[in-house]
Amino acid sequence: MTKLVRTHPLLAVISGMALAACQFPAQAQDTPSMQEIRQGLLTPSADARPMVRWWWFGAAVTKPEILRELQQMQADGIGGAELAFVYPEVLDDPSRDLKNLLFLSPEMLDAVNYAQSEGRKLGLRIDVTLCSGWPYGGPATPLSEAAARLRTVEVAIPAGAKSAPLPKLAEGETLISASIVAGELKQWNASSAKTLPIPAQTSEGNISPSSEPRVALFFIASHTRQKVKRAAVGAEGYVLDPFSHQAVATHLKAVGEPLINAFGSTPPYAIFSDSLEAYGADWTPTLPEEFKKRRGYDLIPHLPELVVGGSPAAATIRHDYGRTLTELVDQNYLTQINDWAIAHHTRFRSQTYGEPAVSLSSQRLVALPEGEGPQWRAFSTLRWASSANHLFGNDITSGETFTWLHSPVFRATPLDMKAEADIDFIMGENQLIFHGWPYSAPGVPEPGWSLYAAGAFNDHNPWHPVMPTVTAYITRLSYLLRQGKPANQVAILLPTDDAWASFSPGKVTVTGTMQKLITPALMSAILSAGYNIDFIDADTIDRQGIGDHQILLLPPTDRIPVTTLKKITAWAEHGGKLIAVGRLPTLTPEGKSLSEAGVDTAAIPLIPDETKLGTALADAAIPDLTLNPTTETTTNYKEQIGFIHRKLPKGDIYFVANTSNQRTHLLATFTTTYKFGEEISPDTGHPLATQIDFTHNDTAECDLVLAPYESRVFLFSDTDSKSPHRNEVQQSTLIDLSNDWKVDFVSDHKTVSEHTLTDWTADQATLHYSGEAVYTRDFHLASVPTAVSLQVDGGVALPGSPNSLPEHPTLGPDGLPNPLVTGTGPGMHAYFEPPIHEAALVTINGQAAGALWHPPYSLDVTKFLKTGENHIEIHVYNTALNAWSALPPHDYKPLIEKYGDRFQMQELNKVKPVSSGILGAIHLVSQDSQ
């Protein structure tokens, strides 16, 4: 039976989302005027709508369900989908029309063609992942082109021995070098290494005898043998070698060509490469040749130093090794795929981080750099991507969003979505790509199919009727934060050369190393002082300078290129502000002394640690946002409030978010040269009554009152917007509506009367109910005041942090992540027990009045009220966990027996009933100006 597209009467009031032609520009066009921006906040352009990662499981898809889900996306205010082909969820069952279409089979490619064609008709952007699962690879990748690694075998050589047994080689392995060193296993001296000849066709190598025990080292060009993660049926195989031009070319021909051809004459908006997770890939057959060509000396004799490290010379070899790997992945993976995309009339959207060794500057080689991760007070690949886009002139930063939001699957709520989205916004993201939307076959028991560890944002989620309101909020801010130019004041110079110098076989990730070099303490000190941050690297400074940043900050750094240091010094001499923290660099990338290289760092201002950073920054430049406490302010308010600033030719845009679960009241001072300002609700796009003081030069001051997880927009210009002026308001309860409700549990056809509002889980009959319950009652008004709001009071802050921890992969015996096992994710969510579980749509006297989905749970309902009898309905939706918890555990054994163990559902022990319904006090409140 075909499921219908789900809609709700409230959709009529979600205005401004009119369907546009299917054209999605990669960059913003001419800078609009402030008046155009005000209008855009009310009716943002369709290209700012969020997208979804659309998982096709198996791929067991049918055209009727493909069309239905595309129509549902459009109805939800979603702007497009990225086709992602992943592992099977079900065995073939013709009686239920369930068939896993073989990856790249004619039937599967026909489904791709149908999806893109119907999506375009609906005005949706369609992207495609250029593989199944991730990373790139599969059956077309032979072992000779698979991800490679350097394997080192140590053999103890007793005193007096004249030969050393050669190690056994696995299929595809090559012995590339052998050395003998003084010492014992795991404790040998690389500086004593002597190269051994590699004998042909023998099991032993001859060595000169010694009176001391030694260790023979055998260096083997091997393979990681990592298989593609979460592969669809028929897509199984090795992960490709990202350093190899031929391996990437093979994949583009075998996988890319069929997928792109399935789009016919209308190519996808973009092809996509997920985060680089080629675990342990640290070698490629051409590395020795490329290293010598690029670095000017032979790497092979230095392999003992590369492996063991521990000396200045070894650090330099590791640096040169790391830089060479970065150059190879830049040339053979990123540039080749980007050129291929251009030749096929599309764009390359790339998550350019992880393993192998891509740098910040690597992102200039792709059309659409993308990030992920809401770690806004630590190093984050989302800020890594937004920084690159700011530096390289891209107005749009997409982000994989909600990846680990409130595990387990289906636990995430609209409030959770806002909590993460706001953090993503203040880090520079302005194109959200939800992770994700599970395709779910008709007839599958609720809550349908889902990815093993992610949010599920399709219409199998009970609170889905509120989704258009959530996407409207996200679209409005995504539109706004594309206008003008980025204005982050501080650039942190990433110590990329130090990262390279820390490389060793098996550990070749720049972004992974940056999590240690760019500390949370450093990030927090800058953000709490009222500045926002971009990252920059030496290659970018050498190529194009520091840009419009006012302050360049050097974290504790050892190595820096001489050319970069000279450019920085010249920039500082012309008014740029330079601050170093902890220590000054002393070495060139090649390991030579900077003083010997003829440069001096003595003039660089140095502070001992992050505790002095706030003062040093304030001395360098006035912060964009200064926060001062009031009598109602919590003690850690500077850690709770985040912002992002964008500049227009004739105006300033600020987005400010309370990332915490505490109400806050502050005095906010914005740096702006303009004389008029307005405060705007990001929920509606309409101006709020406000009072902004411009009595001090180049600043604007106002009271900033934010509920938990609430946000605001501020616009400044020289044009008076005639926004309403904030007066003293006296609030009074007009009527208490907390009692005597009739509650209709729609799916169960059950109706109860509640004198006191009660948790659904308190009644055994509704303990496992997931879905919609309609609360109704009547009330009488003798008259209607000039301003009335519906408020649901209550809510309790829970212990927790708004800062999501980085994902830590599960390590195997070899110290590398096991690609078949995914550990529990960081699981960001809102640490707040709301008065409504989880969201609601309100109608008054038959008219849709709005949605209640985040604090403060309040709606202006004045225009819907009338004198005399009034009727109110509150449609409340909870999560799918309650009904799911009543089902027996799913038996995955038959699936595993046929297809292998391709995924592990996460935290199923948490699939339990959660509080549901309205649990706070309900009031109509009049607001009278004094």
mmCIF file of C-alpha atoms in Angstrom, residues 720-861:
data_model
loop_
_atom_site.group_PDB
_atom_site.id
_atom_site.type_symbol
_atom_site.label_atom_id
_atom_site.label_comp_id
_atom_site.label_asym_id
_atom_site.label_seq_id
_atom_site.Cartn_x
_atom_site.Cartn_y
_atom_site.Cartn_z
ATOM 1 C CA ASP A 720 16.011 53.416 9.984
ATOM 2 C CA SER A 721 13.888 50.295 9.658
ATOM 3 C CA LYS A 722 11.162 51.763 11.886
ATOM 4 C CA SER A 723 11.244 48.630 14.052
ATOM 5 C CA PRO A 724 8.973 48.755 17.078
ATOM 6 C CA HIS A 725 10.565 50.356 20.114
ATOM 7 C CA ARG A 726 10.816 48.275 23.259
ATOM 8 C CA ASN A 727 8.844 49.695 26.151
ATOM 9 C CA GLU A 728 8.449 48.364 29.631
ATOM 10 C CA VAL A 729 5.966 45.510 29.358
ATOM 11 C CA GLN A 730 3.775 44.279 32.145
ATOM 12 C CA GLN A 731 2.846 40.633 31.732
ATOM 13 C CA SER A 732 -0.163 39.184 33.454
ATOM 14 C CA THR A 733 -1.912 35.838 33.222
ATOM 15 C CA LEU A 734 -5.086 36.260 31.238
ATOM 16 C CA ILE A 735 -6.293 32.715 31.801
ATOM 17 C CA ASP A 736 -4.799 29.495 33.151
ATOM 18 C CA LEU A 737 -5.355 26.659 30.693
ATOM 19 C CA SER A 738 -3.399 24.001 32.563
ATOM 20 C CA ASN A 739 -6.395 21.852 33.460
ATOM 21 C CA ASP A 740 -9.372 20.032 31.985
ATOM 22 C CA TRP A 741 -8.164 18.911 28.581
ATOM 23 C CA LYS A 742 -9.567 16.219 26.366
ATOM 24 C CA VAL A 743 -6.735 14.201 24.843
ATOM 25 C CA ASP A 744 -7.315 12.137 21.705
ATOM 26 C CA PHE A 745 -4.590 9.586 20.910
ATOM 27 C CA VAL A 746 -5.139 9.602 17.174
ATOM 28 C CA SER A 747 -3.576 6.301 16.084
ATOM 29 C CA ASP A 748 -5.090 4.315 18.952
ATOM 30 C CA HIS A 749 -8.537 5.939 18.650
ATOM 31 C CA LYS A 750 -8.368 6.452 22.407
ATOM 32 C CA THR A 751 -9.696 9.545 24.177
ATOM 33 C CA VAL A 752 -9.093 10.515 27.794
ATOM 34 C CA SER A 753 -9.978 13.508 29.950
ATOM 35 C CA GLU A 754 -7.087 15.028 31.863
ATOM 36 C CA HIS A 755 -7.913 17.343 34.721
ATOM 37 C CA THR A 756 -4.145 17.526 35.317
ATOM 38 C CA LEU A 757 -1.709 17.212 32.439
ATOM 39 C CA THR A 758 -0.117 13.782 32.592
ATOM 40 C CA ASP A 759 2.874 12.040 31.059
ATOM 41 C CA TRP A 760 1.711 9.481 28.487
ATOM 42 C CA THR A 761 4.120 6.939 29.937
ATOM 43 C CA ALA A 762 2.327 7.077 33.308
ATOM 44 C CA ASP A 763 -0.564 5.118 31.806
ATOM 45 C CA GLN A 764 0.146 1.542 30.775
ATOM 46 C CA ALA A 765 -2.336 1.966 27.920
ATOM 47 C CA THR A 766 -0.195 4.732 26.364
ATOM 48 C CA LEU A 767 3.242 3.730 27.673
ATOM 49 C CA HIS A 768 4.298 2.545 24.221
ATOM 50 C CA TYR A 769 2.337 5.091 22.216
ATOM 51 C CA SER A 770 4.233 6.981 19.517
ATOM 52 C CA GLY A 771 2.438 9.459 17.343
ATOM 53 C CA GLU A 772 0.004 12.341 17.607
ATOM 54 C CA ALA A 773 -2.249 13.280 20.494
ATOM 55 C CA VAL A 774 -4.663 16.188 20.139
ATOM 56 C CA TYR A 775 -5.322 18.247 23.280
ATOM 57 C CA THR A 776 -8.566 20.220 23.036
ATOM 58 C CA ARG A 777 -10.590 22.488 25.260
ATOM 59 C CA ASP A 778 -12.707 25.638 25.152
ATOM 60 C CA PHE A 779 -12.263 28.870 27.070
ATOM 61 C CA HIS A 780 -14.066 32.184 27.402
ATOM 62 C CA LEU A 781 -12.653 35.691 26.997
ATOM 63 C CA ALA A 782 -14.606 38.738 28.070
ATOM 64 C CA SER A 783 -12.355 40.809 25.773
ATOM 65 C CA VAL A 784 -9.148 40.394 23.783
ATOM 66 C CA PRO A 785 -6.174 42.495 24.918
ATOM 67 C CA THR A 786 -3.906 44.161 22.361
ATOM 68 C CA ALA A 787 -1.159 41.515 22.756
ATOM 69 C CA VAL A 788 -1.661 37.935 23.951
ATOM 70 C CA SER A 789 0.728 35.011 23.918
ATOM 71 C CA LEU A 790 0.161 31.317 24.518
ATOM 72 C CA GLN A 791 2.882 30.076 26.860
ATOM 73 C CA VAL A 792 3.776 26.600 28.028
ATOM 74 C CA ASP A 793 5.924 27.146 31.096
ATOM 75 C CA GLY A 794 8.394 24.759 32.643
ATOM 76 C CA GLY A 795 11.438 22.866 31.525
ATOM 77 C CA VAL A 796 14.444 21.723 33.509
ATOM 78 C CA ALA A 797 18.129 22.098 32.650
ATOM 79 C CA LEU A 798 19.952 18.777 32.665
ATOM 80 C CA PRO A 799 23.630 18.220 33.400
ATOM 81 C CA GLY A 800 25.695 18.198 30.226
ATOM 82 C CA SER A 801 27.724 20.255 27.790
ATOM 83 C CA PRO A 802 26.840 21.980 24.516
ATOM 84 C CA ASN A 803 30.232 20.966 23.164
ATOM 85 C CA SER A 804 30.176 17.636 21.380
ATOM 86 C CA LEU A 805 33.339 15.583 21.723
ATOM 87 C CA PRO A 806 35.152 14.383 18.610
ATOM 88 C CA GLU A 807 34.384 10.895 17.380
ATOM 89 C CA HIS A 808 36.961 8.352 18.583
ATOM 90 C CA PRO A 809 37.171 5.297 16.321
ATOM 91 C CA THR A 810 37.368 1.859 17.879
ATOM 92 C CA LEU A 811 40.981 0.677 17.606
ATOM 93 C CA GLY A 812 42.006 -2.836 16.661
ATOM 94 C CA PRO A 813 45.047 -4.858 17.778
ATOM 95 C CA ASP A 814 47.194 -3.091 15.148
ATOM 96 C CA GLY A 815 46.330 0.303 16.625
ATOM 97 C CA LEU A 816 44.191 1.248 13.614
ATOM 98 C CA PRO A 817 40.428 1.809 13.575
ATOM 99 C CA ASN A 818 38.439 -1.286 12.735
ATOM 100 C CA PRO A 819 36.283 -0.238 9.774
ATOM 101 C CA LEU A 820 33.710 -2.921 10.617
ATOM 102 C CA VAL A 821 33.036 -1.526 14.087
ATOM 103 C CA THR A 822 31.623 1.863 14.894
ATOM 104 C CA GLY A 823 31.831 2.875 18.533
ATOM 105 C CA THR A 824 29.255 5.021 20.237
ATOM 106 C CA GLY A 825 29.351 8.522 18.818
ATOM 107 C CA PRO A 826 29.632 11.807 20.675
ATOM 108 C CA GLY A 827 25.838 12.051 20.785
ATOM 109 C CA MET A 828 25.244 15.783 21.024
ATOM 110 C CA HIS A 829 21.780 16.824 22.113
ATOM 111 C CA ALA A 830 19.944 19.541 24.028
ATOM 112 C CA TYR A 831 20.499 19.056 27.744
ATOM 113 C CA PHE A 832 16.995 20.155 28.626
ATOM 114 C CA GLU A 833 13.845 18.434 29.847
ATOM 115 C CA PRO A 834 11.179 20.384 27.942
ATOM 116 C CA PRO A 835 7.605 21.120 29.020
ATOM 117 C CA ILE A 836 6.413 19.595 25.724
ATOM 118 C CA HIS A 837 7.647 16.191 24.564
ATOM 119 C CA GLU A 838 8.581 16.766 21.844
ATOM 120 C CA ALA A 839 6.842 19.364 19.684
ATOM 121 C CA ALA A 840 3.377 20.701 18.961
ATOM 122 C CA LEU A 841 1.248 22.479 16.381
ATOM 123 C CA VAL A 842 -1.411 24.853 17.707
ATOM 124 C CA THR A 843 -4.737 25.815 16.167
ATOM 125 C CA ILE A 844 -7.122 28.333 17.723
ATOM 126 C CA ASN A 845 -10.652 28.725 16.475
ATOM 127 C CA GLY A 846 -9.791 26.589 13.471
ATOM 128 C CA GLN A 847 -6.775 28.675 12.446
ATOM 129 C CA ALA A 848 -3.176 27.446 12.479
ATOM 130 C CA ALA A 849 -1.350 29.532 15.070
ATOM 131 C CA GLY A 850 2.175 28.091 14.868
ATOM 132 C CA ALA A 851 4.513 25.514 16.337
ATOM 133 C CA LEU A 852 5.965 25.013 19.809
ATOM 134 C CA TRP A 853 9.319 23.235 19.485
ATOM 135 C CA HIS A 854 11.991 25.090 21.442
ATOM 136 C CA PRO A 855 12.274 27.461 24.429
ATOM 137 C CA PRO A 856 10.583 29.755 25.065
ATOM 138 C CA TYR A 857 7.490 27.719 24.300
ATOM 139 C CA SER A 858 5.441 30.768 23.376
ATOM 140 C CA LEU A 859 3.310 31.967 20.459
ATOM 141 C CA ASP A 860 1.706 35.310 19.712
ATOM 142 C CA VAL A 861 -1.941 34.293 19.314
#
